[in-house]
Coordinates of C-alpha atoms and ligand atoms in Angstrom, one line a residue:
X1428 CA -0.5 0.0 0.5
X1429 CA 1.3 3.2 -0.7
X1430 CA 2.3 5.4 1.4
X1431 CA 1.1 8.9 3.0
X1432 CA 1.2 11.0 5.6
X1433 CA -0.8 10.9 8.8
X1434 CA -1.3 13.3 11.7
X1435 CA 0.6 11.3 15.0
X1436 CA 1.0 15.1 17.2
X1437 CA -0.6 17.7 17.5
X1438 CA -0.2 21.1 19.6
X1439 CA -2.1 24.7 20.3
X1440 CA -1.5 27.4 22.0
X1441 CA -3.3 31.0 22.0
X1442 CA -2.7 34.3 23.8
X1443 CA -4.1 34.7 27.2
X1444 CA -4.6 38.2 26.4
X1445 CA -8.9 38.2 25.0
X1446 CA -10.4 41.5 23.3
X1447 CA -14.2 40.5 22.9
X1448 CA -16.9 42.2 21.1
X1449 CA -17.1 45.4 23.5
X1450 CA -13.7 45.7 23.8
X1451 CA -13.5 46.9 20.5
X1452 CA -16.9 48.8 20.8
X1453 CA -14.7 51.2 22.9
X1454 CA -11.7 51.5 19.7
X1455 CA -14.0 52.0 17.2
X1456 CA -17.3 52.4 15.8
X1457 CA -18.8 49.1 16.3
X1458 CA -20.9 46.7 18.6
X1459 CA -21.4 43.2 19.5
X1460 CA -24.5 43.0 17.6
X1461 CA -23.6 44.3 14.5
X1462 CA -20.1 41.8 14.5
X1463 CA -21.9 39.0 16.2
X1464 CA -24.3 39.1 13.4
X1465 CA -22.4 39.7 10.4
X1466 CA -19.4 37.4 11.7
X1467 CA -20.4 34.7 14.5
X1468 CA -16.9 35.8 15.8
X1469 CA -18.0 37.0 19.9
X1470 CA -14.2 37.3 21.2
X1471 CA -10.4 36.8 19.5
X1472 CA -6.7 36.4 21.5
X1473 CA -4.6 38.9 21.2
X1474 CA -0.1 38.5 22.3
X1475 CA 0.7 39.7 25.1
X1476 CA 4.6 41.2 25.6
X1477 CA 6.1 37.7 26.1
X1478 CA 4.5 36.9 22.7
X1479 CA 6.9 36.4 19.1
X1480 CA 5.4 34.8 16.2
X1481 CA 8.5 32.2 17.5
X1482 CA 7.0 31.8 20.9
X1483 CA 3.7 30.6 20.4
X1484 CA 4.9 28.5 17.3
X1485 CA 7.4 26.6 20.0
X1486 CA 4.3 26.3 22.6
X1487 CA 1.9 25.2 19.8
X1488 CA 5.1 22.6 18.4
X1489 CA 6.3 21.6 22.2
X1490 CA 3.0 19.6 22.4
X1491 CA 2.2 18.2 19.0
X1492 CA 5.9 16.9 19.3
X1493 CA 4.5 15.8 23.1
X1494 CA 1.7 13.6 21.5
X1495 CA 3.7 12.3 18.7
X1496 CA 6.3 10.5 21.4
X1497 CA 9.2 13.0 19.2
X1498 CA 12.1 15.4 20.5
X1499 CA 12.8 18.7 19.0
X1500 CA 16.0 16.2 17.7
X1501 CA 13.9 14.0 15.4
X1502 CA 12.4 16.0 13.7
X1503 CA 13.5 15.9 9.7
X1504 CA 11.5 18.8 8.5
X1505 CA 10.1 22.1 9.6
X1506 CA 7.2 23.9 7.5
X1507 CA 5.9 27.1 9.0
X1508 CA 3.0 28.7 7.7
X1509 CA 3.3 31.8 8.3
X1510 CA 2.7 35.6 7.1
X1511 CA 3.5 37.6 10.6
X1512 CA 7.6 36.9 11.0
X1513 CA 9.5 38.6 13.9
X1514 CA 11.7 40.2 11.3
X1515 CA 11.4 40.6 7.4
X1516 CA 14.7 38.4 7.3
X1517 CA 15.6 35.4 8.1
X1518 CA 12.1 33.8 7.7
X1519 CA 10.0 32.3 10.5
X1520 CA 11.1 29.3 9.8
X1521 CA 14.5 29.4 11.0
X1522 CA 13.6 31.0 14.2
X1523 CA 11.5 28.2 15.2
X1524 CA 14.0 25.6 14.5
X1525 CA 16.0 27.2 16.4
X1526 CA 14.3 28.0 19.6
X1527 CA 12.9 24.2 19.3
X1528 CA 16.2 23.2 19.7
X1529 CA 15.8 21.4 16.4
X1530 CA 18.7 20.9 13.8
X1531 CA 16.8 20.1 10.5
X1532 CA 15.6 22.2 7.9
X1533 CA 13.0 25.2 7.5
X1534 CA 10.6 26.5 5.4
X1535 CA 7.8 29.3 5.6
X1536 CA 5.5 28.8 3.9
X1537 CA 3.6 32.0 2.9
X1538 CA -0.4 31.9 1.3
X1539 CA -1.9 33.6 4.3
X1540 CA -4.9 32.2 5.4
X1541 CA -4.8 28.8 3.2
X1542 CA -0.7 28.5 4.3
X1543 CA -1.5 26.0 6.6
X1544 CA -2.9 24.0 4.6
X1545 CA -0.7 24.2 1.6
X1546 CA 2.4 24.0 4.4
X1547 CA 0.5 20.3 5.5
X1548 CA 0.3 18.7 1.4
X1549 CA 4.6 20.7 1.3
X1550 CA 5.1 18.4 4.3
X1551 CA 3.2 15.2 3.1
X1552 CA 4.7 15.4 -0.5
X1553 CA 8.7 14.5 2.1
X1554 CA 6.8 12.0 3.5
X1555 CA 5.1 10.1 0.6
X1556 CA 8.0 10.2 -1.7
X1557 CA 10.4 8.8 1.8
X1558 CA 12.8 11.9 1.8
X1559 CA 11.7 12.0 5.6
X1560 CA 9.9 10.3 8.4
X1561 CA 8.9 12.9 11.2
X1562 CA 7.5 16.8 9.7
X1563 CA 6.4 19.0 11.7
X1564 CA 3.8 21.2 10.1
X1565 CA 3.2 24.3 12.2
X1566 CA 0.3 27.6 11.6
X1567 CA 1.8 30.1 13.0
X1568 CA -0.3 34.6 12.9
X1569 CA 0.7 36.9 14.7
X1570 CA -1.3 39.1 12.8
X1571 CA -2.3 41.7 15.6
X1572 CA 0.5 43.6 14.5
X1573 CA -0.8 44.4 11.0
X1574 CA -4.2 45.6 11.9
X1575 CA -5.1 49.0 11.9
X1576 CA -7.4 49.4 15.1
X1577 CA -8.2 52.4 13.9
X1578 CA -10.2 50.7 10.4
X1579 CA -14.0 48.7 11.6
X1580 CA -13.7 46.3 8.6
X1581 CA -10.7 44.8 9.5
X1582 CA -9.7 45.3 12.4
X1583 CA -12.8 42.6 14.1
X1584 CA -12.0 39.9 12.0
X1585 CA -8.7 38.8 13.1
X1586 CA -6.8 36.9 16.2
X1587 CA -3.7 35.6 17.2
X1588 CA -2.6 31.8 17.7
X1589 CA -0.3 28.9 16.9
X1590 CA -0.8 25.1 16.1
X1591 CA 0.5 22.8 15.1
X1592 CA 0.9 19.1 13.8
X1593 CA 3.3 16.5 13.4
X1594 CA 3.1 14.3 10.0
X1595 CA 5.0 10.1 10.2
X1596 CA 4.9 8.4 7.3
X1597 CA 1.5 5.4 7.0
X1598 CA 0.8 2.5 5.1
X1599 CA -2.6 1.6 7.2
X1600 CA -4.5 4.0 5.0
X1601 CA -4.5 7.0 6.8
X1602 CA -2.8 10.1 6.3
X1603 CA -3.6 13.1 3.7
X1604 CA -5.7 11.2 0.9
X1605 CA -6.3 14.1 -2.1
X1606 CA -5.3 18.2 -1.8
X1607 CA -6.1 20.8 -4.2
X1608 CA -4.3 23.7 -4.6
X1609 CA -4.9 27.3 -6.0
X1610 CA -4.1 30.8 -6.4
X1611 CA -5.6 33.5 -8.3
X1612 CA -3.1 36.6 -8.6
X1613 CA -5.4 39.4 -10.4
X1614 CA -7.3 39.2 -7.6
X1615 CA -4.4 40.3 -5.0
X1616 CA -5.5 43.3 -4.3
X1617 CA -8.6 42.5 -2.6
X1618 CA -6.3 41.6 0.9
X1619 CA -3.3 43.2 1.3
X1620 CA -0.7 45.6 2.7
X1621 CA 0.0 47.8 0.6
X1622 CA 3.2 49.6 2.4
X1623 CA 6.6 47.6 3.4
X1624 CA 7.6 45.8 0.5
X1625 CA 9.9 46.7 -2.2
X1626 CA 7.2 48.3 -4.8
X1627 CA 6.2 50.5 -1.1
X1628 CA 8.9 50.6 1.4
X1629 CA 8.3 52.0 4.8
X1630 CA 8.6 55.4 4.7
X1631 CA 7.3 58.4 6.3
X1632 CA 4.5 58.1 3.4
X1633 CA 3.8 54.7 4.0
X1634 CA 3.3 55.3 7.5
X1635 CA 1.0 58.1 7.7
X1636 CA -1.0 56.7 5.7
X1637 CA -1.6 54.0 7.3
X1638 CA -0.3 51.5 4.4
X1639 CA 1.0 49.1 6.8
X1640 CA -1.9 47.5 7.8
X1641 CA -4.3 44.9 6.5
X1642 CA -6.9 46.6 3.9
X1643 CA -9.5 44.1 3.0
X1644 CA -12.8 44.7 -0.1
X1645 CA -14.9 42.5 2.2
X1646 CA -17.1 41.8 -0.2
X1647 CA -15.2 40.1 -3.1
X1648 CA -13.4 38.4 -1.0
X1649 CA -17.0 36.8 0.8
X1650 CA -17.8 35.8 -3.1
X1651 CA -14.3 34.1 -3.2
X1652 CA -14.6 32.6 -0.3
X1653 CA -17.9 30.8 -0.3
X1654 CA -17.2 30.1 -4.3
X1655 CA -14.0 28.2 -3.9
X1656 CA -14.9 26.5 -0.2
X1657 CA -17.9 24.7 -2.0
X1658 CA -16.1 24.3 -5.4
X1659 CA -13.1 23.1 -3.6
X1660 CA -14.5 20.8 -1.2
X1661 CA -16.5 18.7 -3.8
X1662 CA -13.1 18.7 -5.9
X1663 CA -10.8 17.0 -3.1
X1664 CA -13.9 14.4 -2.1
X1665 CA -14.4 13.9 -5.7
X1666 CA -10.7 12.4 -6.5
X1667 CA -10.7 10.2 -3.4
X1668 CA -14.1 9.3 -5.1
X1669 CA -16.8 10.5 -2.6
X1670 CA -18.7 13.4 -2.0
X1671 CA -18.8 16.4 0.7
X1672 CA -22.0 14.3 2.7
X1673 CA -19.3 11.2 2.7
X1674 CA -17.0 13.5 4.7
X1675 CA -17.5 12.6 9.1
X1676 CA -15.9 16.3 9.8
X1677 CA -15.8 19.2 7.9
X1678 CA -12.9 21.9 8.8
X1679 CA -13.2 25.5 7.4
X1680 CA -10.9 28.2 7.8
X1681 CA -12.5 30.4 10.5
X1682 CA -13.3 33.6 8.5
X1683 CA -16.6 34.2 9.3
X1684 CA -19.6 31.9 10.5
X1685 CA -21.8 34.0 7.1
X1686 CA -19.2 32.1 5.0
X1687 CA -19.5 28.5 6.2
X1688 CA -23.1 29.1 6.4
X1689 CA -23.8 29.7 3.1
X1690 CA -21.4 26.9 2.0
X1691 CA -23.6 24.5 4.4
X1692 CA -26.6 25.3 2.6
X1693 CA -25.0 25.2 -1.3
X1694 CA -23.6 21.4 -0.6
X1695 CA -27.1 20.8 1.2
X1696 CA -25.7 19.5 4.5
X1697 CA -26.0 19.9 7.6
X1698 CA -24.0 22.3 9.6
X1699 CA -23.1 21.0 12.2
X1700 CA -21.0 18.9 9.7
X1701 CA -18.6 22.1 10.0
X1702 CA -16.4 21.7 13.2
X1703 CA -16.6 26.0 14.4
X1704 CA -14.4 27.5 16.6
X1705 CA -14.5 30.7 15.5
X1706 CA -16.8 32.1 18.2
X1707 CA -14.0 32.1 20.6
X1708 CA -10.8 33.3 18.2
X1709 CA -12.1 35.3 14.9
X1710 CA -9.5 34.5 12.0
X1711 CA -6.5 33.4 12.9
X1712 CA -5.5 33.3 9.4
X1713 CA -2.6 30.9 8.5
X1714 CA -3.2 29.0 12.3
X1715 CA -6.9 28.8 11.6
X1716 CA -7.1 25.5 10.5
X1717 CA -4.6 23.5 12.9
X1718 CA -6.7 25.3 15.4
X1719 CA -9.5 23.9 14.7
X1720 CA -8.4 20.5 13.7
X1721 CA -6.4 20.4 17.0
X1722 CA -9.8 21.7 19.4
X1723 CA -11.5 19.4 17.1
X1724 CA -9.7 16.5 18.2
X1725 CA -9.5 17.5 22.2
X1726 CA -13.6 17.8 21.5
X1727 CA -14.1 13.8 20.8
X1728 CA -14.9 15.8 17.3
X1729 CA -13.2 14.0 14.6
X1730 CA -11.9 10.5 16.0
X1731 CA -9.7 7.5 14.9
X1732 CA -10.6 6.0 11.5
X1733 CA -12.4 8.4 9.9
X1734 CA -12.4 11.6 7.4
X1735 CA -11.7 15.5 8.2
X1736 CA -12.6 17.5 4.6
X1737 CA -10.3 20.6 5.4
X1738 CA -10.8 24.3 3.3
X1739 CA -9.2 27.3 3.6
X1740 CA -9.0 30.6 1.1
X1741 CA -7.1 34.1 1.9
X1742 CA -4.8 36.6 0.7
X1743 CA -3.7 35.7 -2.7
X1744 CA -6.3 35.6 -3.4
X1745 CA -5.7 32.2 -2.5
X1746 CA -7.3 28.5 -1.7
X1747 CA -6.2 25.4 -0.7
X1748 CA -7.7 21.6 0.5
X1749 CA -7.7 17.8 1.2
X1750 CA -8.9 15.6 2.8
X1751 CA -8.1 13.4 5.2
X1752 CA -8.4 9.9 6.8
X1753 CA -7.3 10.7 10.4
X1754 CA -5.2 7.1 12.0
X1755 CA -5.8 5.1 15.2
X1756 CA -3.5 7.4 17.2
X1757 CA -6.3 9.8 17.4
X1758 CA -7.4 10.4 20.7
X1759 CA -9.5 13.3 22.6
X1760 CA -8.0 15.2 25.5
X1761 CA -4.9 17.4 25.1
X1762 CA -1.1 16.9 24.9
X1763 CA 0.8 14.3 27.9
X1764 CA 1.1 16.6 31.4
X1765 CA 4.7 16.3 30.7
X1766 CA 5.6 17.7 27.0
X1767 CA 9.2 16.5 25.8
X1768 CA 11.2 19.6 26.7
X1769 CA 12.2 20.6 23.0
X1770 CA 14.9 23.2 23.9
X1771 CA 18.4 21.3 23.3
Ligands
LIG3014 N1 -19.2 47.9 12.6 C1 -20.4 48.7 12.7 N2 -20.6 49.0 11.0 C2 -19.6 48.0 10.3 C3 -18.7 47.8 10.4 C4 -18.3 47.5 11.5 N3 -17.1 46.7 12.3 N4 -17.3 47.4 10.0 C5 -18.1 48.1 8.4 N5 -19.6 48.1 8.8 C6 -20.4 49.1 8.0 C7 -20.1 50.0 7.1 O1 -19.4 50.8 7.1 C8 -21.4 50.1 6.1 O2 -22.3 51.2 6.1 P1 -22.5 51.9 5.1 O3 -23.2 50.6 4.6 O4 -22.8 53.0 6.1 O5 -21.6 52.3 4.2 C9 -22.2 48.8 6.1 O6 -21.1 48.3 7.8 C10 -22.2 47.1 5.7 O7 -20.3 47.1 5.2 P2 -20.3 45.9 4.5 O8 -18.9 45.5 3.9 O9 -21.7 45.7 2.8 O10 -20.6 44.9 5.4 P3 -20.8 43.1 4.8 O11 -22.1 42.9 5.4 O12 -20.5 43.3 4.3 O13 -19.7 42.1 6.0 C11 -17.4 41.9 6.1 C12 -18.7 43.2 6.1 C13 -16.2 42.1 6.3 C14 -18.2 41.0 7.8 C15 -18.0 40.6 5.6 O14 -17.7 41.5 3.7 C16 -16.7 39.9 5.3 O15 -17.2 39.0 6.0 N6 -16.4 39.1 4.0 C17 -15.7 38.3 4.3 C18 -13.8 39.0 4.7 C19 -12.9 37.6 5.5 O16 -13.1 36.5 5.8 N7 -11.6 38.0 5.4 C20 -10.5 37.5 5.8 C21 -10.9 35.9 4.3 S1 -9.2 35.6 5.6

């Protein structure tokens, strides 16, 4: 039987600080009713002083390694999905690798909110070819640094978080079964940070015009998201000889409850087939799907032998989906008490 990449470890980290809709109403002209009815979000986590992209990723990774029974020295490859690095150089993956005490190669995939599914698929290729045995796939986002807390249409949506999984080879049918990766760069300016890159480098005018913050055309992104979510779920299940109906659980990108409800209606699926935790965390970008996956496992919403569909959309504009059969090692509950000490 062919080799597939099985999820054998999982972990998450969210900052302690909770920013509620009521808190935001003190900062911009908004209110809990508007945010709840348009998005389903009630609160989100925002980094405290001790949190950096690296520290959040390390905390999630240590739990994931602990569940898999590995140490940092066992990791063959780290793939980090991230668009909010500690520094523009080096990539976040190198700093995370060092802080974990790992000695393996490490790379960052920057595909916005689709990034973790891109990273999962990237990591799984190295397992399938036999190149690597233990791959750590992290989704981490300290996205609050790029939020304009004077722009009520964007700052209410996002939050900070990290989550990680360990991938290992499986020949019993568990693992990543199918995937789809997509990009439509022609739609890039619907969700972007216009300043701070090489075209429009950091300058006083970039800062004065607030171009170093995320800008979004919400309605265009909404249309793109609903279309891609439904099409991608049909495509990835079709490749596996299934339909979206056959999935035990769907773990969608946690951007907006209305987008998920729309997809459920279009696919004629009950809403409870979708795992939803966006009311607690908002949109955590590349951390969104792994954070939902970890909580779905912890809460017993996805069990050994079951099939999950994961589907994301985001800046790019991009989208990505994967069908994953859970292996025998999937079990409810968090990481063991004694997570493996990861520092070298
Ligand atoms: N509180 C109160 N009013 C707000 C508001 C807020 N936080 N944000 C926007 N509004 C106002 C607008 O100014 C507008 O007022 P106007 O009619 O007086 O001009 C009104 O609400 C409607 O704005 P609109 O943009 O049409 O709202 P919407 O129904 O499209 O909802 C989003 C806005 C952002 C919630 C929605 O477009 C969305 O979720 N899009 C997808 C975003 C997304 O998922 N991005 C991440 C992708 S990875």
